[in-house]
XYZ file of C-alpha atoms in Angstrom:
295
model
C -2.936 -4.651 -10.857
C -0.855 -2.260 -9.793
C 2.176 -1.335 -11.727
C 5.430 -1.002 -9.709
C 8.472 0.432 -11.285
C 12.090 -0.469 -10.407
C 14.115 2.451 -10.585
C 17.867 3.554 -10.093
C 18.685 7.089 -9.566
C 22.354 8.459 -8.734
C 22.740 10.319 -5.590
C 26.155 11.732 -4.663
C 27.667 9.176 -7.258
C 26.070 6.627 -5.700
C 23.723 4.692 -7.203
C 20.417 4.124 -5.197
C 17.419 1.568 -6.400
C 13.850 2.276 -5.636
C 10.838 1.316 -6.188
C 7.833 3.196 -7.229
C 4.415 3.188 -7.973
C 0.860 4.868 -7.787
C -0.104 8.320 -9.311
C 2.517 10.638 -9.603
C 0.085 13.551 -8.413
C -0.997 11.552 -5.394
C 0.384 12.251 -1.799
C 3.612 10.470 -1.098
C 4.330 7.510 1.460
C 8.127 6.645 1.962
C 9.049 3.318 2.758
C 11.942 2.822 4.618
C 13.128 -0.996 5.203
C 15.016 -2.595 8.149
C 18.045 -5.378 8.383
C 18.747 -7.489 6.989
C 16.085 -7.197 4.109
C 15.651 -4.861 1.359
C 12.541 -2.627 -0.347
C 11.723 -5.708 -1.398
C 9.875 -6.297 2.366
C 7.194 -3.742 1.222
C 6.308 -5.609 -2.411
C 2.764 -6.238 -1.160
C 2.173 -3.056 0.668
C 2.950 -1.035 -2.684
C 0.356 -2.924 -4.294
C -2.121 -2.129 -1.180
C -1.296 1.552 -1.088
C -0.481 2.215 -4.559
C -4.192 3.048 -5.996
C -4.350 6.082 -4.016
C -0.802 7.176 -2.778
C 2.481 7.482 -4.668
C 4.646 4.873 -2.878
C 8.513 5.080 -2.951
C 10.685 2.046 -1.246
C 14.600 2.567 -1.574
C 17.134 0.056 -1.066
C 19.790 1.407 1.733
C 22.938 1.721 0.157
C 24.679 -2.070 0.661
C 21.288 -3.553 1.179
C 19.126 -4.660 -2.137
C 20.025 -3.532 -5.383
C 21.500 -0.719 -4.396
C 25.200 0.269 -4.628
C 27.463 -1.854 -2.291
C 30.893 0.414 -2.073
C 33.225 -1.328 0.137
C 33.860 -0.127 3.785
C 37.324 1.200 2.980
C 35.289 3.314 0.010
C 32.527 4.766 1.666
C 31.659 5.055 5.870
C 28.639 3.223 6.742
C 26.392 5.120 9.388
C 22.811 6.111 9.772
C 23.722 9.549 9.289
C 25.140 8.778 6.080
C 22.232 6.757 4.972
C 19.956 9.331 5.736
C 21.902 11.779 3.789
C 21.666 9.641 0.419
C 17.816 9.064 1.034
C 17.683 12.675 1.550
C 19.156 13.110 -1.714
C 16.863 10.764 -3.310
C 13.875 12.729 -2.178
C 15.566 15.608 -3.838
C 16.191 14.284 -6.815
C 12.816 13.144 -7.080
C 11.428 16.490 -6.419
C 9.754 15.326 -3.123
C 8.832 17.869 -0.159
C 6.047 16.372 1.489
C 5.385 13.301 2.442
C 4.307 10.478 4.904
C 6.953 7.995 6.093
C 6.478 4.119 7.054
C 9.684 3.014 9.122
C 10.740 -0.304 9.998
C 13.988 -1.379 12.319
C 17.163 0.143 10.563
C 14.457 2.482 8.662
C 13.679 4.300 11.741
C 16.970 6.168 12.828
C 17.127 7.274 9.278
C 13.446 8.662 9.092
C 13.701 10.135 12.812
C 17.420 11.802 11.341
C 15.335 12.734 7.989
C 12.333 14.632 10.460
C 14.585 16.429 12.646
C 16.778 17.706 9.404
C 13.603 19.047 7.716
C 10.501 18.381 10.073
C 7.929 20.300 7.485
C 8.474 17.865 5.337
C 7.095 14.694 7.199
C 2.841 14.818 7.020
C 2.346 11.505 9.335
C 4.720 8.468 10.266
C 3.446 4.623 10.572
C 6.395 2.835 12.635
C 6.287 -0.750 12.636
C 9.175 -2.235 14.840
C 10.892 0.700 14.792
C 12.176 2.362 17.978
C 12.202 5.860 19.120
C 12.711 4.827 22.907
C 14.711 3.126 25.089
C 11.756 1.225 25.795
C 11.268 -2.325 23.591
C 14.901 -3.434 23.113
C 14.852 -6.835 23.967
C 17.666 -7.346 25.830
C 18.073 -11.020 24.815
C 18.735 -9.906 21.211
C 20.305 -6.206 22.096
C 23.332 -7.231 24.494
C 25.344 -8.820 22.143
C 24.923 -5.701 19.488
C 25.886 -3.219 22.355
C 28.936 -5.366 23.658
C 30.203 -5.263 19.901
C 29.848 -2.079 19.687
C 31.322 -0.688 23.162
C 34.221 -3.012 22.300
C 34.741 -4.510 18.836
C 37.401 -7.432 18.459
C 37.214 -11.470 18.585
C 35.626 -11.591 22.038
C 32.586 -9.767 20.768
C 32.455 -10.179 17.007
C 31.123 -14.055 16.563
C 28.182 -13.182 18.556
C 26.650 -10.455 16.180
C 28.310 -12.087 12.699
C 26.005 -14.934 13.984
C 22.809 -12.706 13.098
C 23.894 -12.605 9.644
C 23.514 -16.535 9.037
C 20.707 -17.883 7.683
C 19.002 -19.794 10.512
C 19.244 -15.710 12.508
C 17.439 -14.585 9.621
C 14.562 -17.093 9.353
C 14.384 -16.417 13.416
C 13.470 -12.755 12.920
C 10.922 -14.037 10.435
C 9.344 -16.761 11.933
C 9.675 -15.300 15.482
C 6.302 -14.801 17.520
C 4.035 -15.589 13.965
C 1.507 -17.139 15.124
C 1.273 -19.445 11.695
C 4.891 -19.503 10.670
C 3.661 -21.323 7.436
C 2.297 -18.117 6.328
C 5.674 -16.435 6.068
C 7.431 -17.305 2.460
C 10.901 -18.820 2.939
C 12.448 -16.907 -0.333
C 12.480 -13.863 2.233
C 15.268 -15.377 4.434
C 16.657 -17.426 1.932
C 16.997 -13.940 -0.647
C 17.957 -11.617 2.380
C 20.702 -14.279 3.775
C 22.271 -14.050 0.088
C 22.338 -10.543 -0.267
C 23.956 -10.037 3.249
C 26.287 -12.740 2.148
C 27.929 -10.669 -0.533
C 31.747 -10.490 -0.607
C 32.172 -7.722 1.825
C 28.758 -6.870 2.726
C 29.638 -8.396 6.215
C 31.901 -5.791 7.103
C 29.057 -3.312 6.088
C 26.435 -4.864 8.275
C 29.027 -4.954 11.412
C 29.719 -1.099 10.445
C 26.076 0.024 11.129
C 25.663 -2.649 14.222
C 28.677 -0.228 15.808
C 26.713 2.818 14.661
C 23.645 1.800 15.989
C 24.590 3.194 19.357
C 24.547 6.944 17.723
C 20.335 5.935 17.848
C 19.530 6.258 21.110
C 21.061 9.386 22.121
C 19.325 10.867 19.488
C 15.829 9.738 20.884
C 15.449 12.996 23.128
C 15.346 15.404 20.236
C 13.287 13.252 18.285
C 10.720 12.724 21.227
C 11.076 16.728 21.348
C 9.920 16.663 17.688
C 6.802 14.885 18.425
C 5.730 16.852 21.332
C 6.462 20.043 19.116
C 4.800 19.112 16.204
C 1.856 16.680 17.382
C 2.759 14.807 13.830
C 0.276 11.920 13.040
C 1.274 8.562 13.935
C 0.384 5.388 13.677
C 2.412 2.807 15.381
C 1.921 -0.936 14.572
C 3.768 -4.066 15.969
C 4.157 -7.679 15.915
C 2.831 -8.322 19.531
C 5.986 -11.157 19.269
C 8.500 -9.321 17.644
C 11.757 -10.432 20.336
C 13.831 -7.628 18.724
C 11.528 -4.425 19.349
C 9.192 -5.344 21.860
C 5.380 -3.963 22.226
C 6.898 -1.639 24.513
C 8.311 0.242 22.016
C 5.013 1.026 20.360
C 2.854 1.789 23.514
C 5.815 4.385 24.596
C 5.023 6.697 21.368
C 1.787 7.772 23.366
C 3.642 9.573 25.927
C 4.574 12.361 23.561
C 1.730 12.110 21.245
C -1.434 11.490 23.272
C -3.507 11.129 19.528
C -0.870 8.147 18.096
C -3.137 5.321 17.124
C -1.234 1.951 18.444
C -2.395 -1.832 17.541
C -0.549 -4.702 18.822
C -0.961 -7.446 16.431
C -0.568 -11.064 16.603
C 2.913 -11.515 14.598
C 6.654 -11.301 14.821
C 9.087 -8.729 13.458
C 8.671 -8.781 9.781
C 4.656 -8.161 10.680
C 3.771 -7.571 6.926
C 4.897 -11.088 5.780
C 2.035 -12.721 8.151
C -0.231 -10.194 8.590
C -0.715 -8.096 5.319
C -4.432 -7.661 5.042
C -4.795 -6.590 8.652
C -1.982 -4.125 8.630
C -2.419 -2.333 5.299
C -6.056 -1.865 6.721
C -4.834 -0.076 9.453
C -2.652 1.332 7.456
C -4.992 2.708 4.461
C -7.205 4.024 6.962
C -4.648 6.330 9.445
C -3.467 7.560 5.732
C -7.374 8.247 4.757
C -7.603 10.012 8.034
C -4.253 12.032 7.917
C -3.703 12.769 4.308
C -5.733 14.493 1.382
C -5.259 12.550 -1.811
C -6.511 13.345 -5.633
C -8.689 10.612 -5.852
C -11.280 11.996 -3.203
C -11.784 10.429 0.450
C -9.528 7.442 0.697
C -10.942 4.274 1.926
């Protein structure tokens, strides 16, 4: 069994929680979680990778066990979360890494890559969009409407995304065998977003989400210039970021590895073995390790 350490670092005066496992001298894999969860979504993947890689999974500010200043104390934007993530990497002395991005983790990861492109050795995207393709209108129309005109007419629909049934929907939709998904996932996520003041944090980030698609041309230019190794591994049944978001990577990265698996938005909950097999293979082909040739 792999030991996973649960640690906290102070970054810009704020406490950032992170999970860490694997040999200190091994190549680093940075795991960036999405909404509405935390680094807990990587608990089993970390065990599958930490024999050969130094795996780091932070909780974004306002999520999981990281600090949760109010919206009056901190301006929650994807730019701000990126600055904190970059600060954590600097604190840990990490200057080269592969990154795994999912959902909210993607716009944070893309900003990291644009700020310091030489630090990114490889990318794994799992329901992490970098193209306009893939946004499923039935989910996103309410977000766009709220971001464009926040108020009593548009806010109830997005507040609904914080309810336990909506979070359960995220976990189970598109999953061939829903019995594989641990109900603790949506129960714990709901408990986290139900903390006093957290709804306002989530609403702020939903409003700020409109800053992400305008970055896509720069991200795509980064892909074309760098030809960074990329694995897109996606739930074919994801009704938030559809499979078109995965296949779009091939436009700028012809060598991208793209796999659509039977599953949904939180693919690791129901297809861990298949996903981790592709991930280990991809990392083995793109990263050198201190333990010989990865498998």
